């Protein structure tokens, strides 16, 4: 009997063991291990898991693995289990609609609303357009900007849309009618690089958002009052990205190669908490491990109908806590920079009253600047897009390198995850989009068709559609 | 022209006529009509000169009037929106101006079929055979003259092996063999050093094409995977045609322009 069993220890992603080491039969495969984990965790529903042994996925039965890698039977085999999303998203492979003559300028940013019902795109012809996803035709044209629209962001309750342009003006829109609310808000002196909303579980309905610009400031605005509340200045050069985290901290990354952490006090003042100085070049992109959940708020892939405000806030809070992992485990931050490296930050464990972020890992390997980093929706992986034509996948907790996806013929600009974290989409200067599968670590589908560089891509939160736009002024919608 | 000051002296001593101001005023008023009559009735070169002078004066006057009209109060300016919108992450980066939609393989295939090409150098000076080849004498008494040596730049390809020297009719010296060409993209206006894949056509004749001789005006195929071009179907373009623009045997290098 001893010959046919293997001693295994099941641990979760952070290292805590599930039960003690036990004997598992030789031919135990994926199904049996899943049943084991489900029973141990007393799950009511059978959730699906994926298993990893020393960072490689376990696809065959335990016995075969031991033989192949000639692991001694006397050692305890550590198997790490990770929960996979319960739902599966169909991979997109065909272009269902190409809308070419509507936008008169290059499409610079696209964004699906958190409930997946609407799509907004900002372009070089100074308009923001809202699209009807059922018929895949344009719905509203929002005019109000005088310069190229560089950034567009939906509030987590899907009721407000904000866009920023090259003049530094911010416009607030009512997405149900496509009308400009108020006037274009001025405040920034140069163009706007990024917009982030306050998370839904901190305030519902959403009111505050923060914008960052080339002038080095970040401004917090109130949507209903239509004015600037707080100006966060301090960066010496352009602020390229801003993120509002679930615990209320605002992170801003800048071309002066620092990242600043800001907090809003009870009196409504913005104070600088800490400066993170480890990069050697421009910080191009920031991502939080809970970013996807903060963006979608209380909506998930099932597109539930709305309830009252308090309930939505509660649902958003539950989703946020689930995405973080355990209740007191912190949010991780990852930043990609011009110095070809990516740094994974974690709040330091020391007992300082002000939590500062410490570098957990420096992820090197890219041969050109890193343009975009993005945590997967379940926080387990980090994907990075770089101008060296590759997309690299890293472990979201330890920062270890997993694999590189090569296939693009020119710089990769932006990436987007599918809501179940099983697929990754990248858009590039070579005018193609590529869908990569995380499980097999290979290219799943190649989506050519754009005639010029693709600048922006987004996967809808319900996983049904993908929208992409670029320099050829055409918006393409893809589906599975 | 008065050549003394007697006029002024008289004016000082006796003053002017009593109706001097009146007459002056009226005369000046008549000048306008006189001037216009002159301008209308002059013919020939004189008329043209008057017309030119009047036109210059009119233009100048219009400009000054417009300048005065501009008020110092600020107005809403509708500036035209600039061309070439790029997203925020590319705004601070200097990108080389991109050539617009690069030609696709379908167009190339059609052109190939028709055998017609729009090339930058449609006509080149024909090269005579005695300029292209040099006679090599061989044999014990050096009387046999059937061997020829190519005097122009050639391309042989990576897997090239010479024929046995006894039977070799055309000698391509290794000093004149080239593998790389300096290819200029006509729209991007930058030059890349790209590997040659093969010779497509030499305008001087099919024999030279098969020998691999590169003279001015030859169409060659180069490896463009460096440029990162992709067809609309999603395939990566790795070979493109280029035309040689210099005389490689004189310069020691091959300069070509890419055919897009």
XYZ file of C-alpha atoms in Angstrom:
740
model
C 0.000 0.000 0.000
C 2.880 2.328 0.734
C 3.929 2.091 -2.899
C 0.653 3.388 -4.144
C 0.291 6.407 -1.944
C 2.062 9.716 -1.816
C 2.492 11.999 1.173
C 1.114 15.435 0.405
C 0.495 18.680 2.204
C -2.075 21.073 0.786
C -1.345 24.744 1.362
C -3.009 27.877 0.093
C -1.317 30.665 -1.834
C -0.009 32.376 1.276
C 1.433 29.234 2.823
C -1.078 28.278 5.510
C -1.567 24.513 5.427
C -4.943 22.929 5.069
C -5.120 20.102 7.561
C -1.979 18.070 8.053
C 0.134 15.975 5.731
C -1.826 12.995 4.462
C -1.512 9.994 2.219
C -3.068 10.432 -1.177
C -3.333 7.615 -3.716
C -1.021 7.623 -6.696
C -3.638 8.221 -9.275
C -5.201 11.216 -7.578
C -5.716 13.845 -10.190
C -7.289 17.251 -10.449
C -10.820 16.076 -9.697
C -9.926 14.172 -6.561
C -7.790 16.992 -5.196
C -10.615 19.472 -5.823
C -13.037 17.248 -3.883
C -10.529 17.002 -1.027
C -10.093 20.768 -0.779
C -13.815 21.361 -0.950
C -14.464 18.897 1.881
C -11.713 20.330 4.040
C -12.947 23.851 3.585
C -16.542 22.778 4.127
C -17.636 24.567 0.990
C -21.309 24.319 0.299
C -20.857 24.706 -3.398
C -18.147 22.840 -5.181
C -15.691 25.557 -6.135
C -13.006 24.920 -8.715
C -9.357 25.083 -7.873
C -6.094 24.858 -9.705
C -3.113 23.155 -8.133
C 0.534 24.081 -8.329
C 3.606 22.124 -7.274
C 6.715 24.307 -6.965
C 5.079 26.985 -9.119
C 4.197 24.701 -11.994
C 0.639 23.787 -12.568
C -0.261 20.210 -11.753
C -2.098 18.921 -14.778
C -1.518 15.185 -14.490
C -2.098 12.822 -11.593
C 0.131 13.071 -8.578
C 1.896 9.809 -9.240
C 2.814 10.683 -12.818
C 4.195 13.994 -11.635
C 6.402 12.301 -9.082
C 7.768 9.896 -11.672
C 8.429 12.551 -14.259
C 10.260 14.837 -11.932
C 11.768 11.965 -9.943
C 10.708 13.395 -6.625
C 11.426 11.050 -3.793
C 8.367 9.377 -2.312
C 9.721 9.912 1.169
C 9.450 13.700 0.984
C 6.212 15.467 1.675
C 4.902 16.999 -1.537
C 3.639 20.528 -1.054
C 0.677 21.283 -3.240
C -0.549 24.860 -3.399
C -4.191 25.306 -4.276
C -5.661 28.430 -5.771
C -9.280 29.169 -6.224
C -10.332 29.745 -9.742
C -13.328 31.800 -10.642
C -16.521 29.823 -10.615
C -17.662 31.199 -13.915
C -15.873 30.787 -17.188
C -15.629 33.510 -19.780
C -15.727 32.552 -23.430
C -12.628 33.693 -25.250
C -13.237 36.377 -27.866
C -12.148 35.480 -31.321
C -14.251 37.289 -33.837
C -14.910 40.888 -34.625
C -18.625 41.393 -34.472
C -18.635 45.022 -35.514
C -16.272 47.591 -36.932
C -17.536 51.110 -36.623
C -15.287 53.204 -38.800
C -16.835 56.481 -39.775
C -18.221 57.663 -36.522
C -15.178 58.999 -34.740
C -13.336 61.592 -36.769
C -10.176 61.341 -34.779
C -7.993 58.617 -33.345
C -9.627 56.747 -30.488
C -7.537 57.326 -27.392
C -9.417 55.593 -24.570
C -12.288 53.123 -24.229
C -14.064 52.043 -21.080
C -17.014 49.792 -20.308
C -19.325 50.837 -17.519
C -19.047 48.686 -14.356
C -22.396 47.052 -15.004
C -21.324 46.195 -18.545
C -24.291 47.900 -20.141
C -22.623 50.884 -21.744
C -19.396 51.700 -23.482
C -17.697 55.097 -23.627
C -14.876 56.060 -25.959
C -12.836 59.259 -26.013
C -11.136 60.442 -29.147
C -8.945 62.995 -30.866
C -11.963 64.653 -32.457
C -12.780 66.076 -28.961
C -15.959 64.031 -28.483
C -16.842 61.268 -26.071
C -19.203 58.779 -27.602
C -21.529 56.390 -25.827
C -22.412 53.159 -27.597
C -25.392 50.882 -27.382
C -24.087 47.367 -26.829
C -27.191 45.505 -27.907
C -27.236 46.891 -31.418
C -23.522 47.839 -31.484
C -24.256 51.280 -32.836
C -23.479 54.742 -31.531
C -25.967 56.056 -29.019
C -24.864 59.521 -27.914
C -22.207 61.950 -28.972
C -21.025 64.036 -26.057
C -19.552 67.342 -27.149
C -17.995 69.643 -24.655
C -14.283 69.274 -24.942
C -12.133 71.492 -27.116
C -9.096 69.256 -27.290
C -8.345 65.553 -27.628
C -10.057 63.491 -24.933
C -7.273 61.599 -23.179
C -8.978 59.778 -20.339
C -12.460 58.548 -19.549
C -13.680 56.917 -16.318
C -16.969 55.493 -15.062
C -17.994 55.794 -11.449
C -18.340 52.435 -9.627
C -22.116 52.866 -9.406
C -22.261 53.280 -13.207
C -24.237 56.494 -12.902
C -21.588 59.061 -13.747
C -19.014 59.420 -16.457
C -16.047 61.766 -16.329
C -13.584 62.606 -19.092
C -10.381 64.608 -19.206
C -8.769 66.301 -22.169
C -5.541 67.738 -23.445
C -6.342 71.228 -22.231
C -6.692 70.106 -18.642
C -10.476 70.396 -18.667
C -12.693 67.813 -16.997
C -16.245 67.196 -18.223
C -18.958 65.396 -16.265
C -21.600 63.536 -18.255
C -24.926 61.929 -17.561
C -24.556 58.604 -19.356
C -28.250 57.871 -19.630
C -28.839 60.947 -21.791
C -25.364 61.736 -23.013
C -25.557 65.293 -21.765
C -22.879 67.478 -20.306
C -23.628 68.315 -16.696
C -22.500 71.814 -15.869
C -19.554 73.258 -17.706
C -16.150 71.934 -18.473
C -14.283 72.120 -15.165
C -10.926 73.802 -15.363
C -8.209 73.557 -12.804
C -5.394 71.585 -14.289
C -2.988 73.696 -16.267
C -1.859 71.021 -18.651
C -3.246 67.798 -20.012
C -4.889 65.161 -17.844
C -3.186 61.782 -17.637
C -5.547 59.728 -15.521
C -8.801 59.629 -13.557
C -9.791 57.439 -10.604
C -13.046 57.300 -8.627
C -13.522 56.819 -4.909
C -14.408 53.158 -4.265
C -18.083 52.269 -3.910
C -17.750 50.788 -0.440
C -16.397 54.067 0.912
C -19.110 56.242 -0.497
C -22.294 55.265 -2.321
C -23.551 56.845 -4.548
C -20.170 57.878 -5.934
C -19.287 61.513 -5.546
C -15.581 62.079 -5.504
C -12.941 61.377 -8.085
C -9.315 62.306 -8.477
C -7.562 63.397 -11.685
C -3.857 63.703 -12.325
C -2.132 65.795 -14.937
C 1.063 66.858 -16.614
C 1.289 69.894 -14.374
C 2.319 67.652 -11.465
C -0.881 68.009 -9.421
C -3.610 65.618 -8.524
C -6.991 67.195 -7.870
C -9.909 65.711 -6.002
C -13.253 66.866 -7.409
C -16.811 66.495 -6.274
C -19.147 65.346 -9.033
C -22.318 66.902 -7.622
C -20.750 70.213 -6.588
C -18.702 70.364 -9.786
C -15.641 71.845 -8.192
C -12.211 70.995 -6.902
C -12.161 69.914 -3.291
C -8.490 69.325 -2.688
C -5.319 69.838 -4.676
C -2.545 67.344 -3.996
C 0.626 68.978 -5.215
C 4.123 67.862 -4.566
C 5.317 65.992 -7.597
C 7.936 67.879 -9.534
C 7.051 66.452 -12.912
C 4.002 65.094 -14.667
C 1.802 62.663 -12.722
C 1.184 59.768 -15.076
C -1.253 57.632 -13.100
C -3.471 57.805 -10.059
C -5.313 55.096 -8.129
C -7.759 55.345 -5.216
C -7.381 52.304 -3.007
C -10.004 50.625 -0.890
C -8.637 51.868 2.413
C -8.864 55.483 1.288
C -5.250 56.046 0.290
C -4.577 57.718 -3.031
C -1.474 56.612 -4.900
C 0.027 58.857 -7.567
C 2.889 57.798 -9.810
C 4.907 60.415 -11.605
C 7.635 61.110 -14.129
C 9.896 62.233 -11.309
C 10.195 58.467 -10.582
C 8.443 58.623 -7.208
C 5.084 57.359 -6.027
C 3.298 59.378 -3.365
C 0.690 58.096 -0.937
C -1.933 60.652 0.095
C -4.678 60.528 2.671
C -7.757 62.659 3.136
C -8.304 63.679 6.727
C -11.633 64.157 8.456
C -11.430 67.894 7.916
C -11.141 67.395 4.201
C -7.426 68.094 3.867
C -5.138 66.083 1.674
C -1.922 65.130 3.419
C 1.076 63.292 2.106
C 1.587 60.019 3.905
C 4.682 58.695 2.279
C 6.941 58.904 -0.753
C 8.107 55.681 -2.427
C 11.383 56.344 -4.150
C 12.705 53.076 -5.503
C 12.310 53.596 -9.220
C 15.046 55.004 -11.440
C 12.892 56.221 -14.293
C 9.423 57.578 -15.003
C 6.653 55.636 -13.284
C 4.327 54.776 -16.161
C 1.592 52.732 -14.593
C 0.228 51.681 -11.203
C -2.049 48.826 -10.274
C -3.627 47.659 -7.024
C -4.415 44.051 -6.254
C -8.059 44.935 -5.670
C -8.278 47.244 -8.644
C -10.792 45.240 -10.648
C -13.192 44.987 -7.736
C -12.871 48.702 -6.995
C -13.642 49.516 -10.565
C -16.755 47.319 -10.761
C -18.093 48.220 -7.323
C -21.141 46.196 -6.446
C -21.608 44.690 -9.909
C -20.247 41.319 -10.794
C -20.333 39.159 -13.868
C -23.925 38.149 -13.344
C -25.185 41.705 -13.932
C -27.554 41.795 -11.015
C -30.312 44.335 -10.859
C -29.704 47.232 -8.530
C -31.013 47.403 -5.008
C -31.020 50.272 -2.538
C -27.923 52.371 -1.926
C -27.047 50.834 1.425
C -27.300 47.336 0.047
C -25.095 48.187 -2.898
C -22.542 49.634 -0.527
C -22.614 46.482 1.542
C -22.225 44.256 -1.497
C -19.319 46.365 -2.683
C -17.672 46.051 0.724
C -18.124 42.282 0.747
C -16.597 41.938 -2.694
C -13.708 44.133 -1.655
C -12.924 42.080 1.407
C -13.139 38.860 -0.555
C -10.759 40.236 -3.157
C -8.249 41.274 -0.548
C -8.028 37.758 0.810
C -8.210 37.737 4.560
C -9.719 40.667 6.444
C -6.467 42.244 7.555
C -4.280 41.282 4.632
C -3.197 44.393 2.816
C -3.624 45.624 -0.690
C -0.543 45.251 -2.803
C 0.625 47.855 -5.270
C 2.626 47.242 -8.403
C 4.290 49.958 -10.470
C 5.845 49.768 -13.926
C 8.501 52.178 -14.992
C 10.792 53.499 -17.715
C 13.775 51.869 -16.019
C 12.532 48.530 -17.456
C 11.582 47.159 -14.018
C 8.403 46.647 -12.066
C 8.250 46.932 -8.288
C 5.759 45.083 -6.111
C 5.002 47.025 -2.930
C 3.432 45.840 0.284
C 2.647 47.739 3.447
C 5.419 47.169 5.922
C 4.755 44.865 8.787
C 6.451 47.026 11.371
C 4.428 48.727 14.041
C 4.749 52.255 12.746
C 1.590 54.257 13.138
C 1.779 55.380 9.538
C 1.851 52.378 7.300
C 4.360 52.782 4.576
C 4.835 50.539 1.600
C 8.026 48.555 1.299
C 9.397 46.939 -1.809
C 8.615 43.254 -1.714
C 10.132 42.424 -5.025
C 11.732 44.051 -7.991
C 10.554 42.354 -11.149
C 13.197 42.610 -13.828
C 13.374 41.013 -17.215
C 11.860 43.442 -19.624
C 14.266 44.843 -22.174
C 12.379 48.037 -22.819
C 10.233 50.369 -20.795
C 7.145 48.937 -19.134
C 4.063 50.777 -20.317
C 1.195 49.122 -18.443
C 0.927 46.824 -15.415
C -2.332 45.229 -14.324
C -3.286 42.886 -11.494
C -5.618 40.051 -12.448
C -9.165 40.397 -11.060
C -8.487 37.722 -8.440
C -5.206 39.367 -7.474
C -3.149 36.249 -8.162
C -1.225 37.404 -11.163
C 0.396 40.527 -12.470
C 0.666 41.151 -16.191
C 3.007 43.730 -17.653
C 3.087 45.145 -21.182
C 6.299 46.571 -22.472
C 7.776 48.236 -25.509
C 10.022 45.189 -25.993
C 7.098 43.463 -27.774
C 6.388 41.022 -24.939
C 3.822 40.645 -22.191
C 5.152 39.068 -18.999
C 3.191 37.252 -16.323
C 4.304 37.350 -12.689
C 2.966 35.842 -9.497
C 0.752 38.361 -7.737
C 1.830 37.533 -4.207
C 5.547 36.850 -4.388
C 6.383 38.604 -7.639
C 8.061 35.606 -9.133
C 8.326 35.472 -12.908
C 5.987 32.908 -14.454
C 6.121 33.275 -18.199
C 6.578 35.677 -21.081
C 4.077 35.929 -23.914
C 5.788 36.706 -27.174
C 4.090 37.181 -30.477
C 3.587 40.855 -31.007
C 5.688 42.437 -33.736
C 5.927 45.849 -32.139
C 5.501 47.667 -28.789
C 2.646 46.387 -26.610
C 0.585 49.322 -25.376
C -2.189 48.175 -23.026
C -3.555 45.013 -21.433
C -6.921 43.931 -20.115
C -7.941 40.855 -18.108
C -11.028 38.752 -18.558
C -13.232 38.858 -15.438
C -12.512 35.240 -14.528
C -8.720 35.869 -14.639
C -8.228 33.041 -17.102
C -7.400 35.138 -20.146
C -5.340 38.195 -20.889
C -5.773 40.565 -23.804
C -3.041 42.822 -25.164
C -3.104 45.547 -27.798
C -0.104 46.761 -29.644
C 1.491 49.175 -32.044
C 1.505 46.449 -34.702
C -2.294 46.878 -35.021
C -3.237 43.473 -33.601
C -4.830 42.334 -30.368
C -3.859 38.999 -28.897
C -5.710 36.824 -26.387
C -3.387 34.775 -24.154
C -4.499 31.891 -21.976
C -3.078 31.743 -18.481
C -3.659 28.044 -17.919
C -1.706 26.841 -20.918
C 0.498 29.956 -21.054
C 0.019 30.210 -24.780
C -1.563 32.412 -27.389
C -5.241 31.636 -27.615
C -6.411 33.917 -30.400
C -4.914 36.530 -32.643
C -7.282 39.385 -33.453
C -6.029 41.317 -36.453
C -8.137 43.754 -38.398
C -7.173 47.209 -37.220
C -5.370 49.183 -39.871
C -3.130 51.170 -37.593
C -1.829 51.177 -34.022
C -4.329 50.110 -31.368
C -4.278 52.544 -28.471
C -6.956 51.310 -26.097
C -8.648 48.036 -25.235
C -11.203 47.012 -22.619
C -12.965 43.760 -21.673
C -16.498 44.272 -20.402
C -17.030 43.237 -16.756
C -19.614 40.636 -17.770
C -17.081 39.053 -20.088
C -19.253 39.173 -23.174
C -17.518 41.780 -25.284
C -14.208 43.426 -25.941
C -13.854 46.922 -27.385
C -10.711 48.245 -29.025
C -9.834 51.518 -30.707
C -6.790 53.121 -32.172
C -5.173 55.382 -34.682
C -7.285 54.175 -37.605
C -10.326 55.933 -36.036
C -12.379 52.737 -36.029
C -13.917 51.172 -32.937
C -14.078 47.409 -33.067
C -16.264 45.206 -30.932
C -15.256 41.572 -30.542
C -17.138 38.663 -29.048
C -16.780 34.988 -28.396
C 13.410 124.439 -58.812
C 14.009 127.837 -57.249
C 17.699 128.382 -56.892
C 17.565 131.034 -54.294
C 15.420 132.035 -51.439
C 13.696 134.906 -53.244
C 10.299 133.213 -52.942
C 10.664 132.870 -49.212
C 11.946 136.423 -48.905
C 8.935 137.797 -50.746
C 6.544 135.763 -48.554
C 8.206 137.108 -45.436
C 8.198 140.680 -46.586
C 4.766 140.919 -48.187
C 2.802 137.955 -46.893
C 0.598 135.764 -49.002
C -2.387 136.417 -51.185
C -5.598 137.109 -49.342
C -7.377 134.081 -50.725
C -4.317 131.870 -50.295
C -5.871 129.531 -47.749
C -9.098 129.219 -49.697
C -7.295 128.450 -52.922
C -5.042 125.961 -51.227
C -7.956 124.131 -49.678
C -9.829 123.931 -52.956
C -6.780 122.843 -54.883
C -6.173 120.019 -52.466
C -9.782 118.978 -52.730
C -9.418 118.832 -56.504
C -6.306 116.608 -56.204
C -8.456 113.617 -55.423
C -10.393 113.951 -58.653
C -7.263 114.781 -60.604
C -5.513 111.724 -59.297
C -8.391 109.472 -60.140
C -8.693 110.989 -63.644
C -4.997 110.415 -64.175
C -5.238 106.816 -62.988
C -8.237 106.121 -65.236
C -6.910 107.775 -68.377
C -3.239 106.817 -68.362
C -2.358 104.093 -70.799
C 0.642 101.911 -71.330
C 3.421 101.434 -68.881
C 2.618 104.639 -67.084
C -0.891 103.398 -66.358
C 0.418 100.110 -65.056
C 2.880 101.781 -62.742
C 0.188 104.039 -61.329
C -2.132 101.066 -60.821
C 0.574 99.094 -59.024
C 1.372 101.945 -56.695
C -2.303 102.464 -55.898
C -2.808 98.794 -55.161
C 0.120 98.685 -52.750
C -1.237 101.697 -50.932
C -4.699 100.139 -50.708
C -3.347 96.895 -49.254
C -1.304 98.740 -46.662
C -4.303 100.832 -45.653
C -6.458 97.752 -45.219
C -3.866 96.201 -42.952
C -3.627 99.230 -40.715
C -7.398 99.451 -40.493
C -7.651 95.852 -39.447
C -4.983 96.340 -36.851
C -6.893 99.193 -35.354
C -10.050 97.160 -35.324
C -8.569 94.398 -33.172
C -9.718 95.110 -29.693
C -7.695 94.252 -26.665
C -10.617 92.413 -25.052
C -10.268 88.586 -24.975
C -12.559 86.633 -27.150
C -13.378 82.955 -27.462
C -10.938 81.613 -29.997
C -11.848 78.485 -31.868
C -8.481 77.050 -32.568
C -8.475 74.148 -34.869
C -7.897 70.905 -33.097
C -4.460 69.542 -33.823
C -3.979 66.512 -35.963
C -2.278 63.416 -34.758
C -3.989 62.617 -31.462
C -2.050 60.231 -29.261
C -3.046 58.764 -25.909
C -1.681 60.175 -22.669
C 1.070 57.573 -22.271
C 2.553 58.491 -25.647
C 2.253 62.275 -25.371
C 5.578 62.888 -23.716
C 7.454 60.453 -25.876
C 8.950 61.541 -29.176
C 7.812 59.086 -31.745
C 9.127 59.011 -35.273
C 6.335 60.104 -37.566
C 4.681 56.964 -38.722
C 3.929 56.253 -42.330
C 0.207 55.930 -42.810
C -1.379 52.563 -43.643
C 1.439 50.479 -45.042
C 0.607 48.550 -48.198
C -0.802 45.104 -47.804
C 0.213 41.892 -49.467
C -2.834 41.782 -51.725
C -1.753 44.922 -53.513
C 1.753 43.538 -53.849
C 0.507 40.257 -55.235
C -1.620 42.012 -57.829
C 1.297 44.147 -58.909
C 3.543 41.118 -59.149
C 1.054 39.357 -61.362
C 0.801 42.305 -63.701
C 4.571 42.578 -63.831
C 4.219 46.343 -63.552
C 5.889 48.198 -60.770
C 5.951 51.851 -59.920
C 9.589 52.280 -59.228
C 11.517 55.395 -58.264
C 13.989 54.931 -61.147
C 11.958 53.852 -64.164
C 14.813 54.207 -66.650
C 18.441 53.439 -66.078
C 21.435 53.699 -68.312
C 21.932 50.306 -69.958
C 25.171 48.540 -69.063
C 27.057 46.980 -71.951
C 28.389 43.482 -71.723
C 32.012 44.479 -72.066
C 31.562 46.857 -69.152
C 29.906 44.158 -67.059
C 32.345 41.342 -67.736
C 36.073 41.188 -68.038
C 37.612 38.486 -70.191
C 39.788 36.043 -68.285
C 42.354 34.200 -70.306
C 42.987 30.618 -69.315
C 44.812 27.576 -70.558
C 48.513 26.736 -70.760
C 49.203 29.269 -73.482
C 46.544 31.720 -72.180
C 44.743 31.557 -75.490
C 41.353 30.350 -74.262
C 38.994 33.256 -73.669
C 35.729 31.681 -72.660
C 35.805 32.707 -68.966
C 34.314 35.959 -67.791
C 34.674 37.791 -64.464
C 31.876 40.030 -63.231
C 33.031 43.574 -62.484
C 29.854 44.738 -60.706
C 28.462 44.052 -57.246
C 26.736 40.676 -56.889
C 24.615 38.746 -54.430
C 25.014 34.989 -54.208
C 22.856 33.804 -51.331
C 23.837 31.906 -48.213
C 23.945 28.403 -49.641
C 26.180 29.266 -52.577
C 28.901 26.869 -53.653
C 31.052 27.533 -56.677
C 30.984 25.245 -59.665
C 34.209 23.339 -60.194
C 36.744 25.973 -61.374
C 37.481 24.087 -64.590
C 33.871 24.462 -65.760
C 33.042 27.816 -64.259
C 32.203 30.315 -66.952
C 31.222 33.328 -64.846
C 33.456 34.214 -61.919
C 31.910 36.297 -59.162
C 34.771 37.567 -57.000
C 34.139 37.384 -53.266
C 35.288 40.963 -52.848
C 32.303 42.134 -54.850
C 29.740 40.017 -53.028
C 27.349 41.883 -50.728
C 24.822 40.607 -48.225
C 23.417 43.808 -46.750
C 21.929 46.925 -48.251
C 21.234 50.362 -46.801
C 17.516 50.708 -47.431
C 15.699 54.035 -47.037
C 11.992 54.170 -46.273
C 10.651 56.948 -48.520
C 7.973 58.187 -46.091
C 9.712 57.746 -42.778
C 12.940 59.092 -44.301
C 15.184 56.860 -42.251
C 17.667 54.294 -43.432
C 18.080 50.780 -42.150
C 20.825 48.280 -42.888
C 18.857 45.228 -43.973
C 19.836 41.815 -45.227
C 19.250 41.007 -48.881
C 17.113 37.958 -49.526
C 17.458 37.839 -53.288
C 17.575 39.663 -56.619
C 14.209 40.100 -58.230
C 15.002 41.784 -61.526
C 17.951 43.449 -63.151
C 16.796 45.850 -65.879
C 19.753 44.997 -68.098
C 18.571 41.508 -68.808
C 17.464 38.168 -67.376
C 20.994 36.776 -67.526
C 22.176 39.346 -65.025
C 19.172 38.620 -62.814
C 20.081 34.965 -62.679
C 23.737 35.767 -62.014
C 22.772 38.019 -59.136
C 24.391 41.172 -60.418
C 23.288 44.391 -58.716
C 23.573 47.564 -60.726
C 21.695 50.825 -60.478
C 17.973 50.192 -60.895
C 17.966 46.535 -59.854
C 14.988 45.399 -57.790
C 16.103 43.422 -54.751
C 14.172 41.769 -51.963
C 15.195 42.696 -48.418
C 14.386 41.348 -44.969
C 12.220 43.943 -43.192
C 11.381 42.081 -39.976
C 13.289 44.842 -38.138
C 10.619 47.358 -39.049
C 7.821 45.419 -37.364
C 5.262 45.749 -40.154
C 2.061 43.776 -39.988
C -0.507 43.194 -42.735
C -4.182 43.914 -41.991
C -4.714 40.166 -41.864
C -2.355 39.996 -38.925
C 0.633 38.392 -40.572
C 4.095 39.789 -39.984
C 5.731 41.173 -43.122
C 9.315 40.037 -43.427
C 10.277 40.626 -47.047
C 9.821 43.688 -49.200
C 11.171 44.938 -52.497
C 13.638 47.786 -52.819
C 15.357 49.407 -55.777
C 19.113 50.072 -55.873
C 19.819 53.767 -56.285
C 23.622 54.003 -56.505
C 26.428 52.298 -58.414
C 27.634 49.749 -55.850
C 30.851 48.908 -57.685
C 31.985 52.538 -57.315
C 30.859 53.116 -53.731
C 31.453 49.806 -52.002
C 27.986 49.725 -50.509
C 24.454 49.213 -51.777
C 21.950 52.024 -51.274
C 18.349 51.256 -52.024
C 14.935 52.786 -51.570
C 12.059 50.659 -50.258
C 9.101 50.195 -52.560
C 5.955 50.719 -50.540
